[in-house]
XYZ file of C-alpha atoms in Angstrom:
665
model
C -25.660 39.313 9.313
C -25.741 35.124 9.854
C -22.239 33.963 10.496
C -23.304 30.203 9.577
C -25.412 29.292 6.398
C -26.427 25.991 5.285
C -27.143 24.994 1.921
C -27.508 21.828 0.127
C -26.916 19.923 3.301
C -24.011 21.679 3.885
C -22.650 24.187 6.570
C -20.601 26.631 5.531
C -18.425 29.934 7.225
C -16.758 32.278 5.816
C -14.485 35.206 7.090
C -10.980 36.675 7.162
C -11.115 35.410 3.275
C -11.736 32.040 4.293
C -14.353 29.542 3.075
C -15.156 26.727 5.582
C -17.586 23.736 4.174
C -18.631 20.928 6.048
C -20.993 18.081 4.287
C -21.770 14.497 4.696
C -19.843 11.935 3.129
C -20.332 8.562 3.173
C -21.861 6.525 6.512
C -21.596 8.482 9.658
C -18.941 10.943 8.138
C -18.260 14.287 7.368
C -16.002 15.817 4.427
C -14.167 19.259 5.432
C -12.798 21.727 2.845
C -11.596 25.019 3.071
C -10.023 27.796 0.783
C -8.647 30.959 0.871
C -10.062 33.646 -1.326
C -11.527 31.182 -3.629
C -14.094 28.529 -4.115
C -14.200 25.386 -3.014
C -13.058 22.668 -5.246
C -14.269 19.118 -6.189
C -11.189 17.128 -6.086
C -12.080 13.489 -6.409
C -8.247 12.591 -5.702
C -9.299 9.823 -3.800
C -12.953 10.443 -2.753
C -15.746 8.691 -4.942
C -18.738 10.890 -5.033
C -21.434 10.256 -2.515
C -25.358 10.726 -2.834
C -26.194 13.905 -1.251
C -27.207 12.548 2.073
C -29.561 14.187 4.808
C -27.829 15.684 7.830
C -28.882 17.924 10.961
C -27.806 21.349 11.112
C -28.387 23.728 13.727
C -27.335 26.962 13.526
C -27.569 29.092 17.261
C -25.392 32.414 16.970
C -21.599 31.904 17.061
C -22.185 28.134 17.228
C -23.097 26.083 14.734
C -23.560 21.812 14.243
C -23.907 19.391 11.741
C -24.553 15.921 12.486
C -24.300 12.426 10.078
C -25.104 9.519 12.195
C -22.716 8.801 14.475
C -20.699 11.975 13.941
C -21.291 15.240 14.782
C -19.133 18.292 14.166
C -19.514 21.654 16.183
C -18.379 25.013 14.727
C -17.630 27.646 17.154
C -16.866 31.271 16.069
C -14.725 33.220 18.291
C -15.738 37.220 18.224
C -12.191 38.641 19.143
C -9.852 36.544 16.910
C -12.670 36.421 14.097
C -11.961 32.586 13.289
C -13.875 29.241 13.634
C -12.854 26.531 15.227
C -14.199 22.726 14.433
C -14.829 19.877 17.260
C -16.085 16.590 16.372
C -18.209 13.950 18.826
C -19.604 10.794 18.641
C -23.168 9.363 19.410
C -22.414 9.122 22.994
C -21.287 12.929 23.316
C -17.762 12.072 23.332
C -15.172 14.284 22.039
C -13.104 12.284 19.180
C -10.907 15.456 17.676
C -10.999 19.124 17.782
C -8.843 22.058 15.426
C -6.233 23.957 17.865
C -7.806 26.417 19.859
C -6.221 29.975 20.119
C -4.214 28.826 23.463
C -5.162 32.640 24.978
C -2.656 35.438 23.862
C -0.654 33.242 21.695
C -3.289 33.686 19.039
C -2.539 30.060 17.434
C -4.340 29.287 14.101
C -5.606 25.924 13.542
C -5.677 26.274 9.557
C -2.747 28.335 8.208
C -2.713 29.421 4.875
C 0.981 30.433 3.909
C 0.602 32.115 0.713
C 3.612 31.109 -1.739
C 4.242 34.303 -3.468
C 2.398 34.068 -7.002
C 0.957 31.101 -6.520
C -1.125 28.873 -4.012
C -0.244 27.850 -0.085
C 1.973 26.035 2.313
C -1.123 24.699 4.422
C -0.495 23.360 8.156
C -3.757 22.023 9.634
C -3.710 21.836 13.346
C -5.449 19.763 16.172
C -5.172 19.373 19.953
C -3.393 16.036 21.012
C -4.967 13.543 23.353
C -2.155 11.860 25.483
C -4.716 8.803 25.610
C -4.766 7.825 22.201
C -3.427 5.146 20.134
C -2.944 5.778 16.501
C -2.304 3.469 13.457
C -2.233 3.231 10.032
C -0.595 5.812 7.384
C 0.646 3.229 5.142
C 4.086 1.691 4.831
C 6.927 3.553 6.834
C 10.117 1.211 7.409
C 10.261 1.391 11.165
C 9.480 -1.493 13.675
C 6.668 0.865 15.255
C 2.839 0.303 15.067
C 1.303 2.364 16.912
C 2.355 6.054 15.531
C 1.635 8.223 17.998
C 4.718 10.472 18.682
C 5.657 9.760 15.099
C 6.794 12.186 12.500
C 6.057 11.004 9.084
C 6.962 12.282 5.698
C 3.895 12.505 3.553
C 5.945 11.288 0.149
C 6.730 8.090 -1.264
C 10.182 6.604 -1.603
C 11.412 2.999 -2.546
C 9.834 0.917 0.229
C 7.885 3.863 1.733
C 4.404 4.210 0.739
C 2.522 7.657 2.490
C -1.177 6.334 2.549
C -2.519 9.616 4.788
C -5.707 7.529 6.390
C -5.043 7.337 10.647
C -7.545 5.448 12.660
C -7.518 6.480 16.313
C -7.941 4.087 19.742
C -10.601 6.905 20.548
C -13.155 5.860 17.687
C -12.425 7.677 14.259
C -10.665 7.602 11.468
C -9.527 10.521 9.385
C -8.308 10.807 5.732
C -5.894 13.540 4.617
C -7.523 14.055 1.347
C -4.251 15.892 -0.329
C -1.794 14.263 -2.409
C 0.776 16.887 -1.774
C 4.341 16.364 -0.617
C 4.437 17.450 3.494
C 4.712 15.946 6.605
C 2.463 14.994 9.579
C 3.703 15.172 13.268
C 1.319 13.312 15.770
C 3.059 14.896 18.688
C 2.400 14.860 22.446
C 1.452 18.462 22.327
C -0.019 18.993 18.811
C -0.790 17.019 15.682
C 0.000 18.861 12.609
C -0.635 17.835 8.917
C 1.582 19.785 6.609
C 1.156 20.347 2.847
C 3.926 22.314 0.818
C 1.794 23.394 -2.102
C -1.858 23.036 -2.525
C -5.076 24.944 -3.041
C -6.932 23.781 -0.065
C -7.599 22.121 2.705
C -9.471 18.838 2.487
C -10.106 15.634 4.962
C -12.286 13.557 5.718
C -13.534 11.954 9.005
C -15.724 9.289 10.214
C -16.800 7.652 13.398
C -17.219 3.999 14.349
C -17.922 1.509 17.719
C -15.395 -0.533 16.473
C -12.181 -0.537 13.993
C -14.017 -2.698 11.467
C -16.781 -0.145 11.344
C -14.260 2.535 10.651
C -12.407 0.301 7.969
C -15.635 -0.223 6.559
C -16.955 3.259 6.270
C -13.250 4.127 4.698
C -13.609 1.882 2.159
C -17.190 2.827 1.169
C -16.043 6.319 0.387
C -12.313 5.508 -1.390
C -13.582 1.945 -2.691
C -13.085 -1.635 -2.353
C -10.477 -3.862 -3.592
C -11.983 -6.355 -6.622
C -12.240 -10.186 -5.720
C -8.540 -11.629 -5.569
C -8.653 -14.047 -8.732
C -7.789 -18.039 -7.644
C -4.050 -17.608 -8.796
C -3.687 -14.766 -6.163
C -3.930 -17.032 -3.273
C -1.454 -20.140 -4.117
C 2.286 -19.497 -4.070
C 4.092 -17.138 -6.315
C 7.807 -17.622 -7.926
C 10.107 -14.872 -8.682
C 13.935 -14.205 -9.129
C 16.172 -11.246 -10.057
C 15.601 -12.516 -12.837
C 15.008 -14.765 -15.163
C 16.639 -13.625 -18.482
C 15.565 -15.757 -20.867
C 12.634 -17.645 -21.580
C 14.082 -21.335 -21.486
C 15.693 -20.275 -18.283
C 11.799 -18.988 -16.937
C 10.269 -22.192 -18.236
C 12.628 -24.496 -17.009
C 11.995 -23.496 -13.487
C 8.279 -23.750 -14.107
C 8.744 -27.219 -15.291
C 10.978 -28.352 -12.547
C 7.876 -27.219 -9.850
C 5.638 -29.061 -11.717
C 8.031 -32.488 -12.103
C 8.664 -31.980 -8.042
C 4.874 -31.584 -7.803
C 5.042 -28.450 -6.051
C 1.671 -25.911 -5.923
C 2.700 -22.580 -7.770
C 0.251 -20.247 -9.143
C 2.509 -17.420 -10.440
C 5.888 -17.289 -12.104
C 7.314 -13.836 -12.741
C 9.374 -12.510 -15.655
C 11.499 -8.997 -13.582
C 12.358 -6.503 -15.323
C 15.199 -5.535 -17.999
C 13.445 -8.118 -20.310
C 13.107 -5.463 -22.189
C 15.499 -4.076 -25.277
C 15.107 -0.502 -23.710
C 12.989 0.687 -20.637
C 10.037 2.435 -22.488
C 9.618 -0.047 -25.470
C 7.166 -2.155 -23.403
C 8.055 -5.388 -25.085
C 10.222 -8.603 -24.817
C 13.896 -8.474 -26.231
C 13.933 -10.825 -28.879
C 16.947 -12.684 -28.807
C 16.090 -13.763 -25.079
C 12.672 -14.027 -25.472
C 11.556 -15.390 -28.978
C 8.074 -16.606 -28.601
C 6.421 -15.353 -26.030
C 3.072 -16.297 -27.021
C 4.561 -19.790 -27.014
C 5.837 -19.307 -23.294
C 2.500 -18.065 -22.075
C 0.564 -20.968 -23.652
C 2.903 -23.580 -22.192
C 2.773 -21.963 -18.672
C -1.147 -22.228 -18.938
C -0.795 -25.452 -19.686
C 1.214 -26.108 -16.527
C -1.596 -24.181 -14.646
C 0.608 -21.221 -14.025
C 0.139 -17.297 -14.720
C 3.033 -15.194 -15.932
C 3.129 -11.826 -14.667
C 5.584 -9.423 -16.328
C 7.502 -6.623 -14.813
C 6.679 -2.966 -16.733
C 8.515 0.235 -15.416
C 7.236 3.743 -16.191
C 10.596 4.711 -17.251
C 11.369 5.919 -20.763
C 14.753 5.589 -21.809
C 15.950 8.293 -23.711
C 17.009 5.597 -26.297
C 13.721 4.116 -26.414
C 11.806 3.373 -29.617
C 8.570 5.073 -27.903
C 10.774 8.335 -26.476
C 10.285 10.850 -29.637
C 6.458 10.400 -30.138
C 6.197 10.432 -26.216
C 7.870 13.511 -25.782
C 6.418 15.124 -29.037
C 3.045 14.446 -27.500
C 3.916 16.091 -23.957
C 3.197 12.254 -22.284
C 6.225 12.553 -19.933
C 7.124 13.877 -16.687
C 9.319 17.472 -17.113
C 11.887 18.200 -14.502
C 11.329 22.314 -13.801
C 15.093 22.580 -14.037
C 18.244 21.111 -15.066
C 18.495 18.646 -17.435
C 15.671 16.261 -19.087
C 16.263 13.191 -16.940
C 14.551 11.616 -13.731
C 16.927 8.393 -13.442
C 19.840 6.967 -14.792
C 19.896 3.138 -13.842
C 20.136 0.913 -16.766
C 20.044 4.088 -18.968
C 19.010 7.946 -18.604
C 15.205 8.058 -18.790
C 12.282 10.266 -17.997
C 9.007 8.841 -16.170
C 5.337 8.670 -18.408
C 3.231 11.351 -16.584
C 0.332 8.934 -15.668
C -1.632 12.148 -14.106
C -2.148 12.543 -18.505
C -4.953 10.319 -19.335
C -3.818 10.140 -22.610
C -0.485 8.750 -21.793
C -2.195 5.980 -19.307
C -3.886 5.208 -22.713
C -0.862 5.397 -24.519
C 1.051 3.181 -22.197
C -1.750 0.272 -22.259
C -1.876 0.355 -25.628
C 1.303 -0.780 -26.174
C 1.404 -3.248 -22.992
C -1.965 -4.696 -24.502
C 0.110 -5.387 -27.790
C 3.163 -6.685 -26.745
C 1.849 -8.296 -23.344
C -1.740 -9.018 -22.857
C -2.525 -9.943 -26.164
C -0.036 -12.996 -25.521
C -2.069 -14.088 -22.807
C -0.135 -12.084 -19.869
C -2.946 -10.646 -17.702
C -0.806 -10.045 -14.548
C 1.476 -7.203 -14.289
C 4.371 -5.960 -11.878
C 4.302 -2.295 -11.607
C 7.712 -1.273 -10.420
C 9.143 1.849 -9.367
C 5.671 3.108 -9.007
C 6.537 5.841 -6.568
C 8.223 6.867 -8.738
C 11.873 6.419 -7.399
C 13.607 9.657 -8.673
C 17.339 9.197 -9.188
C 17.621 12.265 -6.592
C 14.174 12.853 -4.267
C 13.733 16.400 -5.211
C 10.169 16.505 -4.971
C 9.359 20.130 -5.821
C 11.995 19.687 -9.892
C 8.988 17.860 -11.500
C 5.777 18.769 -13.017
C 2.931 16.529 -14.380
C -0.332 17.744 -16.098
C -2.016 17.519 -13.362
C 0.257 19.985 -11.762
C 3.816 20.087 -9.741
C 4.918 17.339 -8.017
C 5.180 18.951 -4.938
C 1.444 19.549 -4.933
C -0.025 16.288 -6.247
C 2.933 13.755 -6.945
C 1.685 11.307 -3.966
C -1.094 10.360 -6.395
C 1.322 8.978 -8.686
C 1.192 5.316 -7.897
C -2.596 5.421 -7.956
C -3.058 6.323 -11.159
C 0.089 4.089 -12.444
C -2.246 1.287 -11.050
C -5.248 2.450 -12.498
C -3.587 2.928 -16.015
C -3.599 -0.893 -15.960
C -6.735 -1.489 -14.525
C -8.746 0.769 -17.284
C -7.410 -1.423 -19.925
C -7.851 -4.695 -18.652
C -11.518 -3.820 -17.608
C -12.323 -2.251 -20.688
C -10.938 -5.998 -22.533
C -13.480 -7.441 -20.101
C -11.398 -9.054 -17.432
C -12.558 -9.174 -14.191
C -10.837 -9.206 -10.687
C -7.987 -7.569 -11.975
C -4.507 -7.681 -9.490
C -1.400 -6.452 -10.260
C 1.904 -5.935 -8.093
C 2.668 -2.665 -7.554
C 5.524 -1.421 -5.207
C 3.553 1.694 -4.021
C 0.428 3.225 -3.409
C -2.169 5.993 -2.240
C -5.959 6.553 -0.727
C -7.789 4.853 -3.340
C -5.081 2.546 -5.081
C -6.974 -0.191 -3.530
C -9.813 0.129 -6.053
C -7.550 -0.339 -9.366
C -6.508 -4.273 -7.999
C -3.267 -2.518 -6.356
C -1.218 -5.400 -4.667
C 1.568 -3.549 -2.955
C 4.958 -5.080 -1.592
C 7.220 -3.593 0.627
C 10.102 -2.348 -1.862
C 13.935 -3.387 -2.196
C 14.033 -4.290 1.465
C 17.175 -5.707 2.893
C 17.936 -9.359 3.522
C 18.447 -9.003 7.409
C 16.507 -9.501 10.779
C 16.163 -5.880 11.312
C 13.989 -5.127 7.993
C 11.847 -8.516 8.814
C 11.141 -7.311 12.009
C 10.086 -3.880 9.993
C 7.837 -5.568 7.567
C 5.572 -6.809 10.461
C 4.570 -3.257 11.785
C 4.546 -1.805 7.928
C 2.384 -4.679 6.748
C -0.297 -4.356 9.504
C -0.430 -0.446 9.427
C -0.680 -0.844 5.387
C -4.006 -2.712 6.166
C -5.241 -0.557 8.258
C -4.739 2.486 5.638
C -7.073 0.859 3.612
C -4.911 -1.269 1.235
C -5.567 -4.765 2.023
C -3.628 -6.494 -0.436
C 0.393 -6.427 0.582
C 3.245 -8.795 0.582
C 7.123 -8.520 0.825
C 10.107 -10.083 -0.676
C 10.088 -13.270 0.948
C 14.068 -13.492 2.220
C 14.184 -9.558 1.635
C 15.398 -8.088 -1.619
C 18.867 -7.617 -1.749
C 21.949 -9.174 0.499
C 20.761 -12.827 0.629
C 23.355 -15.780 0.125
C 21.828 -19.025 -0.700
C 24.874 -20.976 0.949
C 24.970 -18.859 4.543
C 23.427 -20.505 7.220
C 22.563 -17.523 9.057
C 20.492 -16.571 5.904
C 19.251 -19.508 5.557
C 17.213 -19.378 9.053
C 16.027 -15.822 8.351
C 14.805 -16.951 4.756
C 12.655 -19.972 6.865
C 11.295 -17.647 9.071
C 10.426 -15.336 6.457
C 9.077 -18.162 4.329
C 6.886 -19.032 7.177
C 5.282 -15.392 7.683
C 4.762 -15.248 4.099
C 2.538 -17.971 4.514
C 0.171 -16.376 6.446
C 0.469 -12.831 4.163
C -2.097 -11.539 1.939
C 0.040 -13.036 -1.117
C 3.140 -15.658 -0.531
C 5.849 -14.876 -3.069
C 9.351 -15.634 -2.862
C 11.802 -13.051 -4.251
C 15.145 -11.441 -3.953
C 18.112 -10.386 -5.698
C 20.411 -13.609 -4.248
C 24.333 -13.300 -4.360
C 26.237 -14.028 -6.176
C 25.382 -11.949 -9.228
C 25.471 -13.493 -12.513
C 26.977 -11.394 -15.720
C 24.454 -11.549 -18.889
C 25.616 -11.229 -22.811
C 24.131 -10.670 -25.790
C 24.917 -12.622 -28.718
C 27.311 -9.628 -30.092
C 28.873 -9.623 -26.809
C 27.581 -6.471 -25.591
C 26.535 -6.941 -21.705
C 22.919 -7.029 -20.541
C 21.450 -6.279 -17.259
C 22.777 -8.648 -14.775
C 20.879 -11.575 -13.023
C 20.956 -12.544 -9.512
C 22.002 -16.531 -8.119
C 19.254 -19.163 -7.744
C 15.962 -18.258 -5.694
C 14.085 -21.024 -6.087
C 12.534 -23.003 -2.923
C 15.713 -26.078 -3.532
C 18.282 -23.414 -3.911
C 18.970 -23.548 -0.207
C 19.729 -26.497 1.000
C 18.614 -29.733 1.683
C 17.813 -28.900 5.315
C 15.954 -26.318 4.270
C 14.064 -27.117 1.418
C 11.383 -29.854 3.190
C 10.570 -27.204 5.723
C 9.854 -24.671 2.750
C 7.389 -27.125 0.768
C 5.591 -27.873 4.190
C 4.542 -24.239 3.939
C 3.706 -23.981 0.528
C 1.416 -27.251 0.870
C -0.078 -25.675 3.784
C -0.619 -22.153 2.090
C -2.644 -24.655 -0.546
C -4.696 -26.435 1.910
C -5.502 -22.687 3.539
C -6.880 -21.831 0.121
C -10.533 -21.851 0.965
C -9.672 -19.738 4.449
C -7.601 -17.338 2.580
C -10.421 -17.063 0.111
C -13.147 -15.708 2.384
C -10.710 -13.549 3.710
C -10.487 -12.016 0.337
C -13.986 -11.949 -0.212
C -14.360 -10.035 2.925
C -11.659 -7.315 2.025
C -13.663 -6.893 -1.201
C -16.797 -6.695 0.350
C -16.449 -4.846 3.852
C -12.905 -3.528 3.188
C -11.978 -5.576 5.945
C -7.562 -5.837 6.301
C -6.486 -9.647 5.404
C -3.644 -9.073 8.043
C -4.758 -6.958 11.360
C -3.430 -5.973 14.314
C -4.921 -7.606 17.056
C -7.244 -4.979 18.418
C -9.312 -4.890 15.004
C -10.369 -8.185 16.184
C -10.569 -7.662 19.988
C -10.873 -3.959 20.445
C -11.870 -4.656 23.936
C -8.948 -5.699 25.247
C -6.477 -3.021 26.549
C -3.011 -5.190 25.566
C -4.381 -6.188 22.151
C -3.637 -2.027 21.293
C -0.027 -2.563 22.456
C 1.234 -6.134 20.513
C 3.232 -5.379 17.932
C 4.981 -8.588 17.164
C 1.689 -10.797 16.584
C -1.510 -10.319 14.381
C -4.371 -11.746 12.983
C -4.556 -13.658 9.996
C -8.147 -12.913 8.919
C -10.674 -13.775 11.706
C -9.748 -16.909 12.844
C -5.598 -17.366 12.768
C -3.795 -16.085 15.715
C -0.079 -15.677 13.878
C 3.157 -14.885 15.965
C 6.360 -14.927 13.697
C 9.486 -15.670 14.937
C 11.566 -12.164 14.733
C 14.638 -13.193 16.443
C 17.994 -15.244 15.196
C 18.666 -18.304 16.735
C 14.999 -18.504 18.947
C 13.559 -21.261 19.405
C 10.798 -19.940 21.927
C 8.216 -17.078 22.030
C 6.051 -15.736 24.414
C 2.237 -15.029 22.523
C -0.864 -13.460 23.986
C -3.981 -15.636 23.659
C -7.183 -13.090 23.804
C -9.843 -13.830 26.265
C -13.197 -14.914 25.323
C -12.213 -17.807 23.156
C -10.440 -21.023 23.019
C -7.163 -21.595 20.946
C -5.968 -24.367 19.218
C -2.038 -24.894 18.525
C -1.877 -25.258 14.693
C 1.504 -27.684 15.433
C 0.220 -29.424 18.354
C -3.093 -29.414 18.527
C -2.653 -28.219 22.129
C -5.685 -26.207 23.201
C -5.235 -23.215 25.702
C -7.801 -20.992 27.072
C -8.080 -16.939 26.657
C -6.822 -14.464 28.346
C -3.299 -15.567 28.844
C 0.507 -15.398 27.854
C 1.956 -18.326 27.122
C 5.193 -19.847 25.942
C 5.085 -21.414 22.469
C 7.699 -23.755 21.496
C 8.783 -22.184 17.993
C 11.971 -25.002 16.470
C 13.161 -23.610 12.864
C 10.343 -25.685 11.376
C 7.414 -24.151 13.504
C 5.727 -20.884 13.550
C 3.350 -20.680 16.273
C -0.167 -19.999 14.931
C -3.334 -20.654 16.944
C -6.860 -21.070 15.727
C -9.862 -19.338 17.434
C -12.508 -21.690 18.944
C -11.696 -24.780 16.822
C -12.099 -22.964 13.396
C -10.162 -24.900 10.455
C -8.836 -27.653 12.970
C -8.753 -29.774 9.495
C -5.123 -27.841 8.747
C -4.027 -29.037 12.337
C -0.539 -31.044 11.968
C 0.341 -29.838 8.777
C 3.173 -28.305 10.182
């Protein structure tokens, strides 16, 4: 009897109850699936369907191989242990990755399906660790670590944490853990382990490439490209917690125009509604939303409105949604998921009927008034307590499929807006998973604090998010909580963050500034509080001209930023990327964590330490570098000490590109 079989360009091994399948899935790529005591499942969580591509399959007794472009997998059957081990090689025969071996009498297992009695499996997939490799991606974790080799990461979402399980290796491969189960990954020195707490099958995708850009392009081609960023995504966005009435919001917009400051978007934050889940403006505070939108459009400003996925038990829509089974169901205890601003449960984004219901309400109450930009908050979703095994969706238990929730939250609005004929959809969202990018997800880094520590963490978080396949990413400039506009230390932090924000995919000022303002309804009842002022003129006369200078620089960079968005749309390229992305041949560029490239032509070195007025910058070899501030030209291949007084962020232009911007800061 043959040990291996091939059918429909698939290589298959069966034994000990397991069915293992490898097949081509996109350029230079293979998809690997394995099930225990069952049939291979055609899940489409993130991977898009591909044409049945030709592969080269060779079967020779106890060994078989499948080659697709630059990637080759060799399967070796061990007759003593009765198992099959996979090793992956590039087109030059270089070993990229291999499953964990038996390690002699230890009898270790690379694909371990531990049964959950009466149910599915707890899965552990183990690979040999290569101490020389460096690893990047995996989404957004609040740590100032770019190379995640030797990191242990939770495969779960939290407020300010987005688990996007794609990793890029310096050895020349990328791997997507195509499993939305809650779990963990350990990139250890002795072994790499991927764990899903509950799942039906093993499923991962692997690709090979000669350069990081090739790997990213292959990944985007199988999970989807971002739309083209609309023009209003290229400029400055104004936001605060929170504009709590119509006139207040309009007056801020008018003031920006009176000051002749460039602004593309203004944001109406949360609790502009009567109850969470009503999906409409509260009439007392927003008496004429359509007129508000029309005035903003006349000013050349788009309005973005916040939408939360929570449905308050007192919402006008709660009973209908509960009756139609459109809500998340706690497995145990009371039927409540969160208690902020009222007791609520989340709508079930995995249910197509629930997605259609929520979009219908938002279309009637927002979109039909001219609003075409949504802020999809709480997208993890943020449960009151992160008991990941205590919630059930239509698609399955949260512990098994929950990480896909933010992707389907974005899809709720993307599908609805596309059906209305809108093109180039972009919506701000607080979390993402693999494939979110194709639904117009612009991710921001959550409710981070206004501290230098948090600021430093955002640099690595944003770069790894881009490598994980999410090109659109941003932060709350100045941090979300803890910032006092009257405090000199915070003002310095705000300036440095604002400068960094000018060289992010989207430049957005937001935060819950001290001190809190209480808000009351006409009947005397208390509405949700608001924060202090958060406009660019709110931080003192010494700060204001610096912020204005970077707003105007961002506006002047619009043609360049547009070209970066076009590249992301067509090639899947990150807008901000680690130094190694453009200079993979330089070993030092794989180590740099505190500088990055804003597209191919701008090297950005943010000032990340309080009180600093200089910082070191490495300029890669093979290019000349023009300092954006002074116009001084430096040869590549050296580290320099760059001047960085408060009004200056060190930025360098590659080979004289965009020299018309020199001197603007």
